Short mmCIF file of C-alpha atoms in Angstrom, two decimals:
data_model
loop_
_atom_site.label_atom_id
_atom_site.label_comp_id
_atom_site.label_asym_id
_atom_site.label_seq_id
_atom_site.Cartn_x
_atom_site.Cartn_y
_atom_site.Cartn_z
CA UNK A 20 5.89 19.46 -13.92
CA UNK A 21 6.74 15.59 -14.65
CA UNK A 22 4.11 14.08 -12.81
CA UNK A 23 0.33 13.69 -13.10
CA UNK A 24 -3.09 12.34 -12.27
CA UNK A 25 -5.67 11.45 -14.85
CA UNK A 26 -9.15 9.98 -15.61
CA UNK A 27 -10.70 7.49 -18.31
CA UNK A 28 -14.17 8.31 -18.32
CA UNK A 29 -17.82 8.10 -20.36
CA UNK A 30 -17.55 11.35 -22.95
CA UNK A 31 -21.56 11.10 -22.97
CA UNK A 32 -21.95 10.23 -19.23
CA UNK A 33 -19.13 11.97 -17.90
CA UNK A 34 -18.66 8.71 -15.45
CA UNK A 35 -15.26 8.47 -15.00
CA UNK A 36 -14.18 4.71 -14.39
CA UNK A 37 -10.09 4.68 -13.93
CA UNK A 38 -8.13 7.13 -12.23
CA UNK A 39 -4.48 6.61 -12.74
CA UNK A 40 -0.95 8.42 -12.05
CA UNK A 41 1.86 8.59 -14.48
CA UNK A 42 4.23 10.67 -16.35
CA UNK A 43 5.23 11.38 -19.96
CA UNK A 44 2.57 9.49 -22.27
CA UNK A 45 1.32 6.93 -19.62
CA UNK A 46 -2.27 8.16 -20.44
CA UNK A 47 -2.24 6.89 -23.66
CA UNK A 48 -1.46 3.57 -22.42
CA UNK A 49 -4.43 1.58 -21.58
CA UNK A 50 -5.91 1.51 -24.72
CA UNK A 51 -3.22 -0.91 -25.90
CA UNK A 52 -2.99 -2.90 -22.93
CA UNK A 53 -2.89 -6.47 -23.52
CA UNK A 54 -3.86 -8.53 -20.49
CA UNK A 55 -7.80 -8.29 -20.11
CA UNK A 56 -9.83 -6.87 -17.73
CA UNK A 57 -12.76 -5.01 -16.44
CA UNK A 58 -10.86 -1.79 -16.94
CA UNK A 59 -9.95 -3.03 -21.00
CA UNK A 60 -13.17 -4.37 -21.55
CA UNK A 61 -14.83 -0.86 -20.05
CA UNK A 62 -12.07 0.71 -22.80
CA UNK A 63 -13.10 -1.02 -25.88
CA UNK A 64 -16.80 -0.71 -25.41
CA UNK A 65 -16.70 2.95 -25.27
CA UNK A 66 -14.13 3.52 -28.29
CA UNK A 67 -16.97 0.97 -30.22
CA UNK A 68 -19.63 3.54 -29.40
CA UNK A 69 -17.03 6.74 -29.67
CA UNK A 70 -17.23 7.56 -26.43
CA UNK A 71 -14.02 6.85 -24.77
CA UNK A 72 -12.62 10.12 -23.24
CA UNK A 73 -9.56 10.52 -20.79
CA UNK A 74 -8.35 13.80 -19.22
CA UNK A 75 -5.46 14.29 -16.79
CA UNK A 76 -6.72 16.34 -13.68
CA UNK A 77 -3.28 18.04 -12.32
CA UNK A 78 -0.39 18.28 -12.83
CA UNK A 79 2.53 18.11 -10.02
CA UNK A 80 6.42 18.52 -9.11
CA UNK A 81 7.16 15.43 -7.08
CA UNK A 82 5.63 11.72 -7.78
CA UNK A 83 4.52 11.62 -3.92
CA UNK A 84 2.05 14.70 -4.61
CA UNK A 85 0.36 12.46 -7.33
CA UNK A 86 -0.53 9.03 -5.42
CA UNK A 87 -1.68 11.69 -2.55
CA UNK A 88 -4.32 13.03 -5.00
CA UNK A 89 -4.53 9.63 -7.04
CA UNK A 90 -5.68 8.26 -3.60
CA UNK A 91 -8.03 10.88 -2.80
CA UNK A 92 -9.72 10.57 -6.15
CA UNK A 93 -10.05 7.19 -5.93
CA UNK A 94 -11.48 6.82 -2.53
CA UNK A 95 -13.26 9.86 -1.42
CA UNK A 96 -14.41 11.65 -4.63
CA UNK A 97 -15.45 8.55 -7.08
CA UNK A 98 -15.60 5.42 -4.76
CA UNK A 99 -13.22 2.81 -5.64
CA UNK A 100 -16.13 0.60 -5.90
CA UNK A 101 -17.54 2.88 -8.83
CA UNK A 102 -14.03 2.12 -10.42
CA UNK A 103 -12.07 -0.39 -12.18
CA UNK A 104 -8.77 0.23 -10.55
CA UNK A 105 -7.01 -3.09 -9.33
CA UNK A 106 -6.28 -0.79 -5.57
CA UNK A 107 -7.14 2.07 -3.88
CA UNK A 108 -3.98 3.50 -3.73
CA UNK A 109 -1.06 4.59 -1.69
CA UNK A 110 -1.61 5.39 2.14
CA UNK A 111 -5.36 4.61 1.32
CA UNK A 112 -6.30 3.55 5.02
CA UNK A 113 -5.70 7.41 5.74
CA UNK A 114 -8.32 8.77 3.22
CA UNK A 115 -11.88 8.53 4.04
CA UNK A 116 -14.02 5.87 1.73
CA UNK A 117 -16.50 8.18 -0.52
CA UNK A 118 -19.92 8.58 1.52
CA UNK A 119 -18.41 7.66 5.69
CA UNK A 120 -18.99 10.51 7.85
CA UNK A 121 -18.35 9.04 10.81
CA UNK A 122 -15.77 9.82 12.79
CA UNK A 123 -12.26 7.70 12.30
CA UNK A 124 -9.80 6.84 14.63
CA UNK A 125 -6.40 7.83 13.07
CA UNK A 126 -8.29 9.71 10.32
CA UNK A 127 -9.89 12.83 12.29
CA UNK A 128 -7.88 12.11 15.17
CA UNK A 129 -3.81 11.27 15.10
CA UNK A 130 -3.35 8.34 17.76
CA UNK A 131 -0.10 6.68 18.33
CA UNK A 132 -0.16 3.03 18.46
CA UNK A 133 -0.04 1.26 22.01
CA UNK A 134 3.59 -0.60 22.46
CA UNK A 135 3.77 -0.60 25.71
CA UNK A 136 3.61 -3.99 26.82
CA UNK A 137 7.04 -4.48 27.19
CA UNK A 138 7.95 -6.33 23.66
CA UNK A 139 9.18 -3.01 21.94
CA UNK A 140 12.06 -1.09 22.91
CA UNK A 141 11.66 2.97 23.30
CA UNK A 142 14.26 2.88 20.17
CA UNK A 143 11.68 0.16 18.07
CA UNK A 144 8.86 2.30 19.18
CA UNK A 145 10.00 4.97 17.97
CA UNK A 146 10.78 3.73 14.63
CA UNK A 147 7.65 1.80 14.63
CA UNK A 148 5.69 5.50 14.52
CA UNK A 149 8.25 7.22 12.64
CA UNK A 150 8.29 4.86 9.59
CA UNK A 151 4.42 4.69 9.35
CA UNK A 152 3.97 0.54 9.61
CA UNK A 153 0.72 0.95 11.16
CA UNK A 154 -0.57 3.42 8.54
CA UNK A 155 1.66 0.99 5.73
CA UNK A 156 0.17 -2.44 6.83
CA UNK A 157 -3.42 -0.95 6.73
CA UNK A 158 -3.10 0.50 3.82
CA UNK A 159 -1.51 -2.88 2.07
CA UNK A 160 -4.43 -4.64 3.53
CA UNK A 161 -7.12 -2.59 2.62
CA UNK A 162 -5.78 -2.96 -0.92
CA UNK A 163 -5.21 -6.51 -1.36
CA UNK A 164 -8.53 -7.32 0.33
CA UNK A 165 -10.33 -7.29 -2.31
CA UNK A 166 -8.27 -9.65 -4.14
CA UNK A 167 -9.35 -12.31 -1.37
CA UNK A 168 -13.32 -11.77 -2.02
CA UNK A 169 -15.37 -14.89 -2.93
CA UNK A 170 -11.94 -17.04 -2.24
CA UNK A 171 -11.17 -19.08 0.83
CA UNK A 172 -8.48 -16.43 2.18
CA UNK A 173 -8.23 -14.33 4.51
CA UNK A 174 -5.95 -11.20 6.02
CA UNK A 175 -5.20 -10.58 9.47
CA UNK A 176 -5.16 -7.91 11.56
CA UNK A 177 -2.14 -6.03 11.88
CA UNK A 178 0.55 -8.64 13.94
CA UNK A 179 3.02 -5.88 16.03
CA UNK A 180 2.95 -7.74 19.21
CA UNK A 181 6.80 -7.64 18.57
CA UNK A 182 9.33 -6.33 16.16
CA UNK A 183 9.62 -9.34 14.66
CA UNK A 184 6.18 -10.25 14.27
CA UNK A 185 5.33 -6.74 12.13
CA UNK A 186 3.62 -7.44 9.19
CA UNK A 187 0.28 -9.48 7.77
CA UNK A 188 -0.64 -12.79 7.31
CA UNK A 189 -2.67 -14.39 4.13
CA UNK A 190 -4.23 -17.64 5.26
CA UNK A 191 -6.24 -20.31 3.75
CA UNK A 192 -8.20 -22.57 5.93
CA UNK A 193 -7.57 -26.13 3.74
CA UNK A 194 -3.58 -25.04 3.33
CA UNK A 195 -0.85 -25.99 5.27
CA UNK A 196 1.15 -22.84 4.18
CA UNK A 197 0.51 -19.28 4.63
CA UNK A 198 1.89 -15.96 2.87
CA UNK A 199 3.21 -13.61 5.05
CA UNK A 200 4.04 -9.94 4.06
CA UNK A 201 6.68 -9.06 6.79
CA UNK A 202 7.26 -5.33 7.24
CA UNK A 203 10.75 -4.66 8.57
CA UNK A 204 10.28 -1.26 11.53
CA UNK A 205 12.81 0.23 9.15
CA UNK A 206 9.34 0.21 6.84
CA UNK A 207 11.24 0.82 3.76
CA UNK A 208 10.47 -2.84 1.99
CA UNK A 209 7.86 -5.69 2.33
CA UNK A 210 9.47 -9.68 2.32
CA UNK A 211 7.07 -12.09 1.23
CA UNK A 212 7.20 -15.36 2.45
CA UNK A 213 5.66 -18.67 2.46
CA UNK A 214 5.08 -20.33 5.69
CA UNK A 215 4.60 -23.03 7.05
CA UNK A 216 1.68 -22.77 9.54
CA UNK A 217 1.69 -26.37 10.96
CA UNK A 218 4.30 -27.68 13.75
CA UNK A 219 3.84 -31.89 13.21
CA UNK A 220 5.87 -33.74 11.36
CA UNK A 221 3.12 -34.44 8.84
CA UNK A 222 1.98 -30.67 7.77
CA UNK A 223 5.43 -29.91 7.38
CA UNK A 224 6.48 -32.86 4.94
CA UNK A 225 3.26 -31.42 2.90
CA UNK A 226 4.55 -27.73 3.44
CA UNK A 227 7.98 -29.56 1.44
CA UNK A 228 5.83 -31.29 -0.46
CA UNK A 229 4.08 -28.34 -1.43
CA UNK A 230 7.13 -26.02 -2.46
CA UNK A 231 8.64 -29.23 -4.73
CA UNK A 232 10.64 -29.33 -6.21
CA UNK A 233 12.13 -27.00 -3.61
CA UNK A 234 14.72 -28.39 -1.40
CA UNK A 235 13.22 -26.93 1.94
CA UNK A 236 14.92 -27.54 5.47
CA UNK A 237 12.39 -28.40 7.95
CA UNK A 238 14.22 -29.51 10.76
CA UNK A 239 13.00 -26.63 12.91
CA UNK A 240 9.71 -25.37 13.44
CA UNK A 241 8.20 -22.48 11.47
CA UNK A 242 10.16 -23.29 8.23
CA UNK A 243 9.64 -20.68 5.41
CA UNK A 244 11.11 -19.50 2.40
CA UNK A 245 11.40 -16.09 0.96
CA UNK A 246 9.95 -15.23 -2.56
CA UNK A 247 13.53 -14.78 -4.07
CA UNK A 248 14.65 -18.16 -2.98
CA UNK A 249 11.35 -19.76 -4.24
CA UNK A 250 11.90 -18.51 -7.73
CA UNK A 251 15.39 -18.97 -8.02
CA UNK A 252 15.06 -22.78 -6.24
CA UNK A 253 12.12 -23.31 -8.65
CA UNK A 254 13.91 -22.11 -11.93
CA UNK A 255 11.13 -19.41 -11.87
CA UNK A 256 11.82 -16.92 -14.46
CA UNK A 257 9.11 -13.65 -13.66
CA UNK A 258 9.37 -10.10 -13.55
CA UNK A 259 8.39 -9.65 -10.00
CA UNK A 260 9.73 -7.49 -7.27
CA UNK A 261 10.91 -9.95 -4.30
CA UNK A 262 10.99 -7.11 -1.55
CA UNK A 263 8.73 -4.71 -3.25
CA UNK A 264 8.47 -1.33 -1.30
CA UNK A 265 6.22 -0.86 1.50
CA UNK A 266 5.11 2.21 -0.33
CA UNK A 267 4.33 0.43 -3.97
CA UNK A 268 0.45 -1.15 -3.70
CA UNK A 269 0.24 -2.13 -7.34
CA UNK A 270 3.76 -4.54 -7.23
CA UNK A 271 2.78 -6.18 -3.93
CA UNK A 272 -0.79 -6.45 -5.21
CA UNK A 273 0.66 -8.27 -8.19
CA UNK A 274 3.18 -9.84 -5.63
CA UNK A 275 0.35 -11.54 -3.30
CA UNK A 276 -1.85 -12.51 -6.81
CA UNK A 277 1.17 -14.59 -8.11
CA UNK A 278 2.07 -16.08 -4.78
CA UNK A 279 -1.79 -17.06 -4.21
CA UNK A 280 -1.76 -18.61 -7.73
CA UNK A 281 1.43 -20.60 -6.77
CA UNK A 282 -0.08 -22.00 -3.92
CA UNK A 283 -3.74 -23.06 -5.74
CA UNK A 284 -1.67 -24.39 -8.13
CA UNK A 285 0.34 -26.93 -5.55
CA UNK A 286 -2.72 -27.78 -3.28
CA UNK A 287 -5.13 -28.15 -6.49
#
């Protein structure tokens, strides 16, 4: 079987502190990885004191079966807040955080959303449960939330109040532009966007001004611009997925971290 799920863990402690997915030799990886962090720094100090162990846990025939127990792992059986993983996972708002017994709407109990208010067809409805958004715009936000601690952003709640409303919004209070993660009901692919959050003539010169040297149209209200456009407009040259899948937490996690640093960058 191709696919797996492993640990990095204490050899004296037996504390693990990374669980990760992969396939073929992507458990040797980490110790040679060179962007710093809390999981690299965790690394090196337990190779100094020879105690750096890693161990996959299973072993499984379809990539899908490994985020399932990836997820699990990191939420229910070590705590992601014992860990130094970046997310929680895929479908994370449908595994129980390590320690909650209480009982969880849409966790111990299926519910359907309610759509009823006249904005969704029975056809958009229908897709709208099918395709998992609710369960796929949770889970996104539970996983970039913590990216937003001890910063001036915020998430919303889930916006569904139409079709075209589906998806979350990343706001900062002393910014006159917003990112928005819009979620398609086909829920195949996420389109980031920066938007412009103001309506007067003033915040949306400084929503141009902000996206310089982008040539921005705001002759209409709401003005945006998709993450593909910005780069290319912006001779941006990054490996980034522009419509990363709904389904991939680590690329819109990186995805939301450049777009944030774009936008600190502009307003600083």
């Amino acid at each position: 079987m191709d696919y797996y799920v492993y640990i990095l863990f204490d050899t004296k402690t037996n504390d693990v502190f990374y669980v990760g997915k992969g396939k073929g030799f992507r458990i040797d990886h980490h110790e040679n990885d060179a962007i710093e962090s809390e999981k690299t720094e965790k690394i090196k100090a337990l190779q100094k004191d020879s105690r750096f162990g890693k161990r996959i846990v299973g072993r499984y025939a379809t990539e899908n079966e490994a985020h399932a127990v990836e997820t699990v792992l990191i939420k229910w059986v070590y705590g992601f807040d014992n860990l130094t993983n970046k997310v929680h996972g895929r479908y994370s708002a449908l595994i129980r955080t390590m320690g909650d017994y209480e009982n969880i709407p849409g966790i111990d109990v299926e519910y359907a959303p309610n759509l009823n208010d006249g904005s969704f067809t029975k056809a958009q409805q229908e897709k709208f449960v099918k395709n998992n958004i609710e369960a796929k715009l949770e889970s996104i936000k539970e996983n970039i939330e913590p990216l937003l601690e001890d910063t001036e952003y915020s998430v919303s709640e889930i916006v569904g109040k139409s079709p075209s409303d589906t998806g979350l919004w990343i706001n900062n209070p002393s910014m006159d532009v917003s990112i928005r993660l819009k979620l398609p009901l086909a829920g195949r692919t996420i389109s980031p966007e920066f938007v412009s959050t103001n309506t007067d003539k003033e915040s949306k010169a400084r929503f141009t001004e902000a996206m310089a040297p982008l040539k921005i149209n705001n002759g209409s209200v709401g003005s945006y611009i998709g993450l593909q456009n910005y780069l290319e407009r912006a001779g941006i040259k990054k490996d980034i997925e522009v419509r990363p899948g709904a389904d991939d937490i680590d690329e819109i996690f990186n995805v939301v971290t450049f777009m944030m640093e774009q936008l600190q960058t502009k307003y600083s």
